[in-house]
Short mmCIF file of C-alpha atoms and ligand atoms in Angstrom, two decimals:
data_model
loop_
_atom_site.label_atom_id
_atom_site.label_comp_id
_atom_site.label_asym_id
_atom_site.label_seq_id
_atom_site.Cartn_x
_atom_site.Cartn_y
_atom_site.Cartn_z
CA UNK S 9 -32.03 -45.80 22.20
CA UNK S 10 -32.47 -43.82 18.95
CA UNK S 11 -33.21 -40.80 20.57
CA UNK S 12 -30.12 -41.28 23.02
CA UNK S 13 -28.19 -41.82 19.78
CA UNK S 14 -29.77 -39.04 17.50
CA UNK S 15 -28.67 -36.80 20.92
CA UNK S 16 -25.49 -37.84 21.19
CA UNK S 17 -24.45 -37.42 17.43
CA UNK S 18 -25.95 -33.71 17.92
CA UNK S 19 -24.09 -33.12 20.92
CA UNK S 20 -20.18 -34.41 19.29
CA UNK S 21 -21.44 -32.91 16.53
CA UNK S 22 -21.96 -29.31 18.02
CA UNK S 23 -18.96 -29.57 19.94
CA UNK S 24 -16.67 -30.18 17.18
CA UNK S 25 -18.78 -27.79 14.65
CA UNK S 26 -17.76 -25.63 17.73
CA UNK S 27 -14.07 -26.95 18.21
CA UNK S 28 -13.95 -25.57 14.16
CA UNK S 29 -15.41 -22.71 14.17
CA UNK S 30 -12.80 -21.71 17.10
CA UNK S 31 -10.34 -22.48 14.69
CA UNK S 32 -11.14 -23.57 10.95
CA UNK S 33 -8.68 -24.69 9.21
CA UNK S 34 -8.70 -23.90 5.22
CA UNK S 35 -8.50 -27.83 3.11
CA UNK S 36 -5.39 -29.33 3.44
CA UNK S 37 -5.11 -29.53 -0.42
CA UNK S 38 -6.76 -26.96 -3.06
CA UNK S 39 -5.72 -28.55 -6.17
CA UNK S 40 -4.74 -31.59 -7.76
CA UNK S 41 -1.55 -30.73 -8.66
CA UNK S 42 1.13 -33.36 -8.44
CA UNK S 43 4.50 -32.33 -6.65
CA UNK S 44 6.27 -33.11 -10.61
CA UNK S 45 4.10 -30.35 -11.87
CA UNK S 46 4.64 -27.80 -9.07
CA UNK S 47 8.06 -28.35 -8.95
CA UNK S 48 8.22 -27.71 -13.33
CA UNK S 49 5.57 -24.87 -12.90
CA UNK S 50 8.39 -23.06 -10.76
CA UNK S 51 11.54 -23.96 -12.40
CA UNK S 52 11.87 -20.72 -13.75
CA UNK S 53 11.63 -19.39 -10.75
CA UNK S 54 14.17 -20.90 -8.85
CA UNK S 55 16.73 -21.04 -11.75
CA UNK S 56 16.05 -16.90 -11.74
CA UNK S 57 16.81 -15.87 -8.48
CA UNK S 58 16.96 -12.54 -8.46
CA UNK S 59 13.65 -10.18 -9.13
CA UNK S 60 12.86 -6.35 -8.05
CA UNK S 61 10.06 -5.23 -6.49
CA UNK S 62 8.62 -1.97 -7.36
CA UNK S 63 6.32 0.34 -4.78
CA UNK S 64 4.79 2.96 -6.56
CA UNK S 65 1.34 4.44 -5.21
CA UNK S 66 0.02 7.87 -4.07
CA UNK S 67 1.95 7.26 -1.25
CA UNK S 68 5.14 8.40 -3.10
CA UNK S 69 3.43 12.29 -2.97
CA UNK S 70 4.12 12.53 0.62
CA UNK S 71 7.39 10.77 0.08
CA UNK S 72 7.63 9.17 3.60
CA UNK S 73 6.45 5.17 3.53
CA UNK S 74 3.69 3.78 2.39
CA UNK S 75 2.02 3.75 5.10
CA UNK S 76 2.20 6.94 6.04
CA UNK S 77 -1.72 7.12 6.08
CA UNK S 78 -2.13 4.23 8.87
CA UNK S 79 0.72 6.01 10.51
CA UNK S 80 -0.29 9.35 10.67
CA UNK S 81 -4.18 7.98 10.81
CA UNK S 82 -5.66 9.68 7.88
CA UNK S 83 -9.02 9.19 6.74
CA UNK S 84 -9.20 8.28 3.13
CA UNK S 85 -11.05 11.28 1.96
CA UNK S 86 -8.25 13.22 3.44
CA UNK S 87 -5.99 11.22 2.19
CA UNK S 88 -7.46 11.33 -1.36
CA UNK S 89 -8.07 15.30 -1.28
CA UNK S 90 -4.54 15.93 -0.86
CA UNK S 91 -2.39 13.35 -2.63
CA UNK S 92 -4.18 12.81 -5.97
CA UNK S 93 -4.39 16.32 -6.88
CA UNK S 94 -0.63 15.97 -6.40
CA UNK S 95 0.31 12.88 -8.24
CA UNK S 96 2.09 13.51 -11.60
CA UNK S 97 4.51 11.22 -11.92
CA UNK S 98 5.29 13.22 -15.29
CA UNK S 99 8.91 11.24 -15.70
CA UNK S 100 7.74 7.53 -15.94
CA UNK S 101 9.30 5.30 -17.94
CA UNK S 102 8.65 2.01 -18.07
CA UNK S 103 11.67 0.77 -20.70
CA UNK S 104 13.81 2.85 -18.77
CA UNK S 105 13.03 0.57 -15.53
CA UNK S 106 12.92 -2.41 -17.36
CA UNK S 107 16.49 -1.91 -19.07
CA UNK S 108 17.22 -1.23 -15.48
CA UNK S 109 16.11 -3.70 -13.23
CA UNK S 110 17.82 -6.30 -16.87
CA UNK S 111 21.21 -4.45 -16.13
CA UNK S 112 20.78 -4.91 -12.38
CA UNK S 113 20.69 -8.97 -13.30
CA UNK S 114 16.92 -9.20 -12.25
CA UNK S 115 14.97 -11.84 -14.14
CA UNK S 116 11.69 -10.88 -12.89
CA UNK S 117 9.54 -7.75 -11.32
CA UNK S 118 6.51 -7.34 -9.17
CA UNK S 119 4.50 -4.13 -9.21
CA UNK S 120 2.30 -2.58 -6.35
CA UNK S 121 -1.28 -2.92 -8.86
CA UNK S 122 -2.84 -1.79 -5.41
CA UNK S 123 -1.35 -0.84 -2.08
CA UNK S 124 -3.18 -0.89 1.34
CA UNK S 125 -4.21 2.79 0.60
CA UNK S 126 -6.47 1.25 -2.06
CA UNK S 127 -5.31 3.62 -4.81
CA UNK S 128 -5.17 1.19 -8.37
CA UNK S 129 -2.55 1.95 -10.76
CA UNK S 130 -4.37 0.41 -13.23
CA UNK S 131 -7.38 1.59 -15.22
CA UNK S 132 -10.26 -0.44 -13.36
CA UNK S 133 -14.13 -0.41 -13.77
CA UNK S 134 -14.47 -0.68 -10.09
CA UNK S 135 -13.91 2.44 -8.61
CA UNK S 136 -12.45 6.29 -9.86
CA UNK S 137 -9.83 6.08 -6.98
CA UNK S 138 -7.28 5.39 -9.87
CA UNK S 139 -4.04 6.38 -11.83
CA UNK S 140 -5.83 7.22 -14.76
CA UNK S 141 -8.11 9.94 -13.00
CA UNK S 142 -5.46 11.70 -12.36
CA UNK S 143 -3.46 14.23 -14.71
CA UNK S 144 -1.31 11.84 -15.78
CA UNK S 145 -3.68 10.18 -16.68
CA UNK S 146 -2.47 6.67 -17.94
CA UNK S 147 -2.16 2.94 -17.22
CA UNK S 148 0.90 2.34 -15.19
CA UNK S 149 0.71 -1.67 -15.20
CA UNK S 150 0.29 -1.69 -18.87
CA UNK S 151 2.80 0.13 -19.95
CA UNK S 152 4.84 -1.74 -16.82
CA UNK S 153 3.66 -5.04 -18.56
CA UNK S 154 4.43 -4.35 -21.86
CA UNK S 155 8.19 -2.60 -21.15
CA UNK S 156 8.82 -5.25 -18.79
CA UNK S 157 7.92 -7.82 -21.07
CA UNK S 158 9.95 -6.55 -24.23
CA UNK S 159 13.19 -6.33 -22.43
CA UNK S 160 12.43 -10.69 -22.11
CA UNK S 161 11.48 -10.27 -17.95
CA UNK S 162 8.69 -12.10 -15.90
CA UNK S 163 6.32 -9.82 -14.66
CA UNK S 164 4.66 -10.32 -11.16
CA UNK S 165 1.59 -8.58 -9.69
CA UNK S 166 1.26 -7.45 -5.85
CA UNK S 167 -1.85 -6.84 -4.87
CA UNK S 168 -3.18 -5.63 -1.58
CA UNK S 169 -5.97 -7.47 0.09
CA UNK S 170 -6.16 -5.27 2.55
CA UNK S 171 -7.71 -2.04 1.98
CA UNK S 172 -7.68 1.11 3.25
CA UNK S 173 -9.94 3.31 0.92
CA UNK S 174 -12.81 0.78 0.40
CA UNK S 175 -16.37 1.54 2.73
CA UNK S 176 -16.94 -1.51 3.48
CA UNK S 177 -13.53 -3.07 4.62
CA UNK S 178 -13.98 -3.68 8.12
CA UNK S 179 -11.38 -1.96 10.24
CA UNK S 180 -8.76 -3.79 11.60
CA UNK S 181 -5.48 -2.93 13.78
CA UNK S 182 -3.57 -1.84 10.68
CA UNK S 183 -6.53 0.38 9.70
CA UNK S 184 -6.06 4.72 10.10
CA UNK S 185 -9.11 4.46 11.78
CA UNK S 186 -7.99 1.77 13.94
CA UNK S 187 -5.36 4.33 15.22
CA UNK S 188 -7.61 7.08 16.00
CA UNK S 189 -9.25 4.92 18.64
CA UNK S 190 -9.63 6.25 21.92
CA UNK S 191 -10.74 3.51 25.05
CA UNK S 192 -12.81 0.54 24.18
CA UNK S 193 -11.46 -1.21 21.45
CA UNK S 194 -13.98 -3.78 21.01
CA UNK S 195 -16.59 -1.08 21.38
CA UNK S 196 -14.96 0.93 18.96
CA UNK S 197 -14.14 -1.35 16.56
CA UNK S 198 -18.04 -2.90 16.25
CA UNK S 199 -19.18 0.92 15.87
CA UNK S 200 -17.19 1.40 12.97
CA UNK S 201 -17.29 -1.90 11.39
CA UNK S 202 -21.68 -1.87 11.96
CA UNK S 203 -22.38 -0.46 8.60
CA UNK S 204 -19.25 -2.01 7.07
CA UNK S 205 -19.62 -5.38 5.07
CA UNK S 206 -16.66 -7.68 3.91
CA UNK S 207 -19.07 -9.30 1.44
CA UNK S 208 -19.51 -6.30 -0.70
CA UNK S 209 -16.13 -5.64 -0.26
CA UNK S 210 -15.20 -9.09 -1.45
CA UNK S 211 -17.11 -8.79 -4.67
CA UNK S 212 -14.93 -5.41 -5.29
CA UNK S 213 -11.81 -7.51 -4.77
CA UNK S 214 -12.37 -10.19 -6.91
CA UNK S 215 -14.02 -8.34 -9.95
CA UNK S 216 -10.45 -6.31 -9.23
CA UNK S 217 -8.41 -9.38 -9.10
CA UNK S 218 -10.24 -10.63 -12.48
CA UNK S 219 -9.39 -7.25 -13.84
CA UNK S 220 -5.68 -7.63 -13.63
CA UNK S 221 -5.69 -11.55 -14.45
CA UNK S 222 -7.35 -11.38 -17.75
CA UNK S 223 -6.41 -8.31 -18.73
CA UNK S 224 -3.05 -7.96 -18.86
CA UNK S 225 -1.81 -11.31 -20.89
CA UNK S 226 0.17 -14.03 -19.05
CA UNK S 227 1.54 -12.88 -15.46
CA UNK S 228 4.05 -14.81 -13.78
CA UNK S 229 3.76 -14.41 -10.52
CA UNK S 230 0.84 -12.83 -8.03
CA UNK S 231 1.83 -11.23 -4.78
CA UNK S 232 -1.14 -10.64 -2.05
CA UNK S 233 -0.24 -8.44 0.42
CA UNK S 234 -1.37 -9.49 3.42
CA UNK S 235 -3.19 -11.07 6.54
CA UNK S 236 -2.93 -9.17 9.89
CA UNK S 237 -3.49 -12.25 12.21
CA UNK S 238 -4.68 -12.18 16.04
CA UNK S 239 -7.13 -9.49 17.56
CA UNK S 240 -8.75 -6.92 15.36
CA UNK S 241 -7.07 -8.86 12.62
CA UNK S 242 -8.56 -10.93 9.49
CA UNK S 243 -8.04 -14.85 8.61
CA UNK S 244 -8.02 -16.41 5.19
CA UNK S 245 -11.75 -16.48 5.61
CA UNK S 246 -11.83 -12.63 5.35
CA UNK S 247 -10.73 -13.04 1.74
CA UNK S 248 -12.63 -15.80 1.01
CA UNK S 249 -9.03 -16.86 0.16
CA UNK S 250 -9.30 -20.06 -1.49
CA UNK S 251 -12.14 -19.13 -3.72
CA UNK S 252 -9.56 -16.33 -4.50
CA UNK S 253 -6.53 -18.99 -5.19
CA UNK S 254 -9.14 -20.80 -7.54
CA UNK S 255 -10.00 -17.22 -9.55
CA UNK S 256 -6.05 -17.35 -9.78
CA UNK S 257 -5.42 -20.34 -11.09
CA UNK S 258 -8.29 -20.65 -13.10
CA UNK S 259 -7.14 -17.49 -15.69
CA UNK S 260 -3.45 -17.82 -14.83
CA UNK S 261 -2.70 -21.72 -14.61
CA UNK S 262 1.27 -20.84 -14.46
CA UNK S 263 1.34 -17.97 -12.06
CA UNK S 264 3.37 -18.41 -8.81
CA UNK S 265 1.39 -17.38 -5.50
CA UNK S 266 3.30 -16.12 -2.47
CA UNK S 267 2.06 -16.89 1.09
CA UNK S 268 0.07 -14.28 2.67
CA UNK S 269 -3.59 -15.02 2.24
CA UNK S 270 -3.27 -17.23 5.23
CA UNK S 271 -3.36 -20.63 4.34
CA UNK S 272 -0.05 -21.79 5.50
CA UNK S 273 -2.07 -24.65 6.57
CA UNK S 274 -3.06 -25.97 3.23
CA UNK S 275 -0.50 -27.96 1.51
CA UNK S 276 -1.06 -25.83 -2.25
CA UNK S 277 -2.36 -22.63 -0.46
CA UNK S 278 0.68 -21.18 -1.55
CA UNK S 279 3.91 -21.51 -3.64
CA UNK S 280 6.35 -19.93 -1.74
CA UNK S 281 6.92 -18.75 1.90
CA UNK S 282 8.40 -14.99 1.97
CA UNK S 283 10.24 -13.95 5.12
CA UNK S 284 10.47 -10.24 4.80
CA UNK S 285 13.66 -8.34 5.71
CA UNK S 286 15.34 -10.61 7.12
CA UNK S 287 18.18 -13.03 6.29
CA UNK S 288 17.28 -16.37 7.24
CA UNK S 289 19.80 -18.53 9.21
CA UNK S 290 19.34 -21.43 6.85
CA UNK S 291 16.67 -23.03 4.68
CA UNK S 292 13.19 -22.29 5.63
CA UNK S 293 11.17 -25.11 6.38
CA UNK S 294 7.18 -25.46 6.78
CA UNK S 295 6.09 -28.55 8.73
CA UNK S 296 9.52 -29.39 8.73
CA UNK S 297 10.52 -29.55 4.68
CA UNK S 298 12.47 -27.28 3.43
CA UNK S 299 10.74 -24.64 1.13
CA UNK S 300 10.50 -22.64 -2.01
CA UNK S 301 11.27 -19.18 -0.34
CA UNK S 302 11.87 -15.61 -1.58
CA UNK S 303 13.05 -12.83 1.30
CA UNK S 304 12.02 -9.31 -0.05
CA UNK S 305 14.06 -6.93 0.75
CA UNK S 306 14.38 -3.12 0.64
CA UNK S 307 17.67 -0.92 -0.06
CA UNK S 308 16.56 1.41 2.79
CA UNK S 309 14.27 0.95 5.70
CA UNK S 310 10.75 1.89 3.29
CA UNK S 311 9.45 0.31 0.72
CA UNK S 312 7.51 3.27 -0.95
CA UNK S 313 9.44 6.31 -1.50
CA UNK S 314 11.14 7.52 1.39
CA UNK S 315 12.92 10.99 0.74
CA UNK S 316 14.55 11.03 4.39
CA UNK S 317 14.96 7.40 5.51
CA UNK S 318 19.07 6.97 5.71
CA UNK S 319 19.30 3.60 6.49
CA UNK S 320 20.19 2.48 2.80
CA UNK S 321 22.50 -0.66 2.71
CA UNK S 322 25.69 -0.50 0.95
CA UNK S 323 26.32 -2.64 -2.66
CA UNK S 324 28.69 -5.32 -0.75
CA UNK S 325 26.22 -5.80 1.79
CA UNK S 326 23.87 -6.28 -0.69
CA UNK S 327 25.90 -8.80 -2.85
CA UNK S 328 26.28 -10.73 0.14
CA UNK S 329 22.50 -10.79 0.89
CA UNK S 330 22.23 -11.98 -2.67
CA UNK S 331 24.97 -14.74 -2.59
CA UNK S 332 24.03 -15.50 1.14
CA UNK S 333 20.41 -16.27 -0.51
CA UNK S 334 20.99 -18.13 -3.07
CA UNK S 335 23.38 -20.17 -1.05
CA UNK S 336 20.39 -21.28 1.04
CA UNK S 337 18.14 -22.30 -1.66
CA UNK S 338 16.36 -19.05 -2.16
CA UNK S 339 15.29 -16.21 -4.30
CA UNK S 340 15.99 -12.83 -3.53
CA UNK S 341 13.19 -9.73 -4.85
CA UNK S 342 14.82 -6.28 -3.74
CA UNK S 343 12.49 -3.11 -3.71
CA UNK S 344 12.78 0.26 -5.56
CA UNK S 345 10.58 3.03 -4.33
CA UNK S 346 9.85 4.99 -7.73
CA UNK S 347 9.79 9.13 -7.05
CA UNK S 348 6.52 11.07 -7.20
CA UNK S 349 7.93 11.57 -10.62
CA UNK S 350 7.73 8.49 -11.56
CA UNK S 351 11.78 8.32 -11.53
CA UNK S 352 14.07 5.60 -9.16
CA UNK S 353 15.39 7.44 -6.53
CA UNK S 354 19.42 8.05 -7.26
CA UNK S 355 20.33 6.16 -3.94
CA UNK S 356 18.82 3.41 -5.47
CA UNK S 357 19.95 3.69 -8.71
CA UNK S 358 23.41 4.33 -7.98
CA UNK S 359 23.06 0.49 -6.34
CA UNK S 360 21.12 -0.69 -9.34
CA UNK S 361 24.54 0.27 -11.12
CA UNK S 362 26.54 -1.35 -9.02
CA UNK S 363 24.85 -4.16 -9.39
CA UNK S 364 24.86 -4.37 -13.03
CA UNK S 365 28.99 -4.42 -13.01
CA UNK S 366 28.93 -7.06 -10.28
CA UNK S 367 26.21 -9.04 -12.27
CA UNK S 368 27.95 -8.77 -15.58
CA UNK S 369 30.64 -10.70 -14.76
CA UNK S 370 29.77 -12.99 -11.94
CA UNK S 371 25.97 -14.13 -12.54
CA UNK S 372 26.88 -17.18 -13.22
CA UNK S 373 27.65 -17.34 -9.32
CA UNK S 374 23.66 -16.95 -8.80
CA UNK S 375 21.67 -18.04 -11.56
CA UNK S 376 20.45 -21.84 -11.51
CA UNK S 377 22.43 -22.28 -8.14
CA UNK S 378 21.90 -23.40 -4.78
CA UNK S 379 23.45 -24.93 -1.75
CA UNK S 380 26.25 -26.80 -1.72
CA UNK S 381 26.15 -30.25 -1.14
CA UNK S 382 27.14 -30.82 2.75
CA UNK S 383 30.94 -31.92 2.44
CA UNK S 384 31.60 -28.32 1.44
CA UNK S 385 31.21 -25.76 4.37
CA UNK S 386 32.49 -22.42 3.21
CA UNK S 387 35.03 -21.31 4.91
CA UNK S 388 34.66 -18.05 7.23
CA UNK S 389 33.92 -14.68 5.76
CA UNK S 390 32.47 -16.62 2.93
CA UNK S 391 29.22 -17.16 0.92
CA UNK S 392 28.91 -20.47 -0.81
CA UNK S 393 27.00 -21.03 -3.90
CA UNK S 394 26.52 -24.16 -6.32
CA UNK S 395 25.35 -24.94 -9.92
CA UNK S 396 24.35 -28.30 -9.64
CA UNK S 397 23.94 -29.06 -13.28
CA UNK S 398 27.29 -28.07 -13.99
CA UNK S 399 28.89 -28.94 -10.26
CA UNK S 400 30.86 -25.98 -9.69
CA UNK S 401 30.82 -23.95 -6.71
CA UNK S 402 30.80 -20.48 -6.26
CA UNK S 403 33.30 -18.99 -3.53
CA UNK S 404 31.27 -15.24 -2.71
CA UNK S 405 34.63 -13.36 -1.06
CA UNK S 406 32.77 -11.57 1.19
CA UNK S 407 35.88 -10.68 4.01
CA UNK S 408 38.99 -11.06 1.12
CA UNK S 409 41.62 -13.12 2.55
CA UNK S 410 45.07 -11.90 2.71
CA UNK S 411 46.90 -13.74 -0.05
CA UNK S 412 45.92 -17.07 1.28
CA UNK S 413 42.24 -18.95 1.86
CA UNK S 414 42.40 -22.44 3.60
CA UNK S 415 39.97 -25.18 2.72
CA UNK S 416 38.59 -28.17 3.75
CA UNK S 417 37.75 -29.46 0.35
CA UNK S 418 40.65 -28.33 -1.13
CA UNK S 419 41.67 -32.17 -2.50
CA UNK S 420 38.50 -32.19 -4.32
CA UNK S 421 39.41 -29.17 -6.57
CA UNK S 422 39.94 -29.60 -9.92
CA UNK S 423 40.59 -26.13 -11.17
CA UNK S 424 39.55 -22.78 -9.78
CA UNK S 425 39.47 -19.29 -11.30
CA UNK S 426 38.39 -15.77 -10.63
CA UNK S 427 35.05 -15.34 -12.19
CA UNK S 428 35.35 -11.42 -13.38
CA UNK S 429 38.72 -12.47 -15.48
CA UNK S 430 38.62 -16.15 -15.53
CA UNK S 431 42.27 -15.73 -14.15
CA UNK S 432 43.32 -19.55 -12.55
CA UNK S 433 43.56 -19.48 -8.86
CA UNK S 434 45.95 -21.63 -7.69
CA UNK S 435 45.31 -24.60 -5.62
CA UNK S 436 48.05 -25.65 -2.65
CA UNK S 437 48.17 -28.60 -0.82
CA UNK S 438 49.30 -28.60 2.37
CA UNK S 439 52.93 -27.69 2.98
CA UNK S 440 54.83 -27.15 6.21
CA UNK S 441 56.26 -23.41 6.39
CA UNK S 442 58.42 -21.24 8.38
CA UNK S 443 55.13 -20.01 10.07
CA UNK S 444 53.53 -22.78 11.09
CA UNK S 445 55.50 -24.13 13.98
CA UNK S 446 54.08 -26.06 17.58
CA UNK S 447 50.96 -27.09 17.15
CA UNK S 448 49.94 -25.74 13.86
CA UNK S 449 49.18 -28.22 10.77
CA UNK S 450 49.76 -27.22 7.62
CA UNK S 451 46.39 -26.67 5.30
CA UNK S 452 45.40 -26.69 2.01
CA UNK S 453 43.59 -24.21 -0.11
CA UNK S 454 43.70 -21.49 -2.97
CA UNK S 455 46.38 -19.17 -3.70
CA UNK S 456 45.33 -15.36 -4.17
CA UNK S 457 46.71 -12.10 -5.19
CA UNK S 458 47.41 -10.01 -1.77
CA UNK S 459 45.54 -7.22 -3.45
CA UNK S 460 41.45 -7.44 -3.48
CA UNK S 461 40.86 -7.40 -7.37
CA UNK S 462 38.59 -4.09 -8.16
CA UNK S 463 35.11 -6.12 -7.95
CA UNK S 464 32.68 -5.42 -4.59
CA UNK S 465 32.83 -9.08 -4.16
CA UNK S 466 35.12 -10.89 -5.97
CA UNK S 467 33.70 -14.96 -6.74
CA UNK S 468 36.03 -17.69 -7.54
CA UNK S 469 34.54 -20.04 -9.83
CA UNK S 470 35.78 -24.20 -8.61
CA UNK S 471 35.25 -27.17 -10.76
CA UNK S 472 35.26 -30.30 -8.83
CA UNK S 473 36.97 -33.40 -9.04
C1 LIG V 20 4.31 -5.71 4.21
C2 LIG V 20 3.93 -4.27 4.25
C3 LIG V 20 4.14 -3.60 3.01
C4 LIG V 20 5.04 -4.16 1.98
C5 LIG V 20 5.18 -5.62 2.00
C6 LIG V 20 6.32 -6.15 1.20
O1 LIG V 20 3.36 -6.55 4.43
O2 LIG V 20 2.65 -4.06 4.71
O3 LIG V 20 4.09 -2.25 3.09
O4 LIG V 20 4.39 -3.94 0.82
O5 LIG V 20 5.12 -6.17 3.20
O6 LIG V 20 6.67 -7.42 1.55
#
């Protein structure tokens, strides 16, 4: 009867040991965190908004994408020979992006530390594939820290976990040497991953991680870059990844964590989701609750330097990617590619600008706002925004209306006003005119000038009744 029992036990035992190791699941919860002290450790956050992203790596040499060595399958040595002979970036200015991205209205940043190439920008004890072996020479996150710092801005890491340069990172699909695969796969794959050993390559990453996390003061945010799921891919167990969230939060208590180390399934594996290029349709939601969420976004189609990429998106269509954000509860990090110089490119700079006038007069339409409360639906060719503290909403004019703009909600305005020249907008209740005849009703809403007012997207400011 024992035995029968003692047998049994084994047998449920091996079959859901087996069952697990199919699929294992990192802990639902990491941390003891209460939801009060997640929520106040990213208030900053979501009050901010708006951050930039900055790509900077040897991949800027070539000057076409940053992953130009996956995509044109070069071996690291290759790689290496050519591009850090060649990286100068002579020009680089830290205040000067800082005093930029501030202009631009960005509240934060988040530097490439290490790409999937492998190449650090900072000066690390772990290998001499590194900014300051080359003739320049110095520390590009420290003086990126310190400039970034001084002009008052967070300051985010991203950090690849992937790696491209490392001899013991197993290959995986994204891999150069993935591409240069001819036939068997599977074959393939265990010949050039038998001498390989994620262990060692672990240790690297975390003594590199440790690097940047005490060395660097307080960091506000950490962004690692990412898990390739599914065949010839990795899982959070590749990364050891909550040991790795631990070694976070252990030297940086405060530091924000995005979502990519694959453990979505853990409750506190991450802090917030991060769909990338793409404009949501409305509030992201994970196990069906809305979200913290930041889209990242590029100006063009690259995120390193891309000298002849073309598709770069035009300031109004940015504003309204901004605006459309924000108006669905989210933050918005946009990407500069920084020259092999060590310059922003002028495509993006020229937006950067353009921002900057927008933001000086109508930031008030982004920071600490959100979605509107559900009686107000913004009316088409619209983006609505809303300051809940203060209850105003935030009209984004993304089509502008020819001299007239009918609301729903007009009876609940108070008072509304352009934001650029706190002009008063007039409010109109409904009246019967020559032009609407049959069927037509007469609506309310706000009384513009016929002529757009010079501002990419003009914002009218509405206190509520
Ligand atoms: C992706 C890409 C990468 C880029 C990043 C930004 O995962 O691999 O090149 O750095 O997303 O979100």
């Amino acid at each position: 009867m024992k035995g029968k029992f003692i047998l049994t036990s084994i047998v449920t035992a091996g079959f859901i040991t087996a069952l697990w190791a199919d699929t294992p699941k990192p802990p639902s919860r990491i941390f003891d965190e209460t939801e009060a002290q997640r929520a106040e450790r990213m208030a900053w956050w979501r009050h901010d908004r708006f951050g930039m992203f900055i790509h900077f790596g040897l991949y800027a040499v070539p000057g076409r994408h940053e992953w130009v060595q996956s995509i044109e399958k070069i071996d690291t040595e290759t790689y290496g020979r050519k591009y850090m002979p060649r990286f100068n970036p002579d020009l680089y200015d830290a205040r000067k992006w800082a005093r930029t991205a501030k202009a631009a209205g960005m509240k934060y940043a988040v530097l490439t530390t290490k790409h999937h190439e492998g190449f650090c920008m900072w000066d690390t004890k772990t290998t001499d594939y590194k900014i300051t072996n080359t003739e320049f020479g110095r520390d590009v996150v420290r003086e990126f820290v310190d400039a970034f710092r001084a002009e008052g801005l967070k300051v985010g890491f991203y950090f690849s976990i992937m790696d491209w340069h490392h001899p013991d990172y197993t290959v995986d699909f994204p891999h150069p040497l993935f591409g240069k695969i001819e036939g068997d796969k599977k074959a393939a794959v265990a010949k050039l991953n038998a001498n390989r050993n994620m262990d060692r390559y672990r240790k690297y990453m975390f003594e590199q991680v440790h690097e940047l996390l005490t060395g660097y003061g307080r960091i506000d945010i950490i962004w690692y870059d990412y898990t390739p799921k599914g065949e010839f891919g990795k899982t959070w167990q590749d990364w050891n990844a909550v040991e790795l969230l631990k070694l976070t939060r252990k030297h940086q208590p405060q530091c924000l964590v995005d979502s990519r180390l694959d453990l979505m399934e853990s409750e506190d594996g991450w802090d917030f989701v991060t769909p990338e290029q793409c404009k949501p349709a409305a509030w992201p939601t994970v196990r069906g609750k809305e979200v913290p969420w930041e889209t990242c976004q590029t100006f063009s189609g690259s995120w390193g330097y891309h000298r002849d990429e073309n598709t770069w998106k035009s300031l109004p269509q940015l504003i309204e990617l901004l605006a459309d954000t924000v108006s669905k509860g989210g933050n918005l990090i946009l990407n500069v590619g920084p020259t092999a110089r060590g310059e922003f490119d002028w495509r993006a700079m020229e937006r950067l600008e353009g921002f900057a006038r927008w933001m000086h007069f109508n930031s008030r339409s982004i920071y600490g706002c959100t979605r509107a409360p559900e009686d107000f639906a913004a009316p088409n060719g619209t983006v609505l925004t809303y300051n809940p503290k203060q209850e105003t909403l935030y009209l984004h004019l993304v089509n502008y209306p020819m001299g007239f703009l009918p609301l729903d909600f007009y009876g609940k305005v108070k008072y509304a006003q352009f934001l650029h020249d706190g002009s008063e907008i007039a409010v109109r209740n409904p009246v019967a005119r020559h032009g609407q005849q049959g069927d037509l009703k007469p609506v309310g809403g706000l009384v513009l000038p016929m002529q757009k007012p010079n501002v990419s997207v003009p914002v009218i400011e509405i206190f509520l009744r």
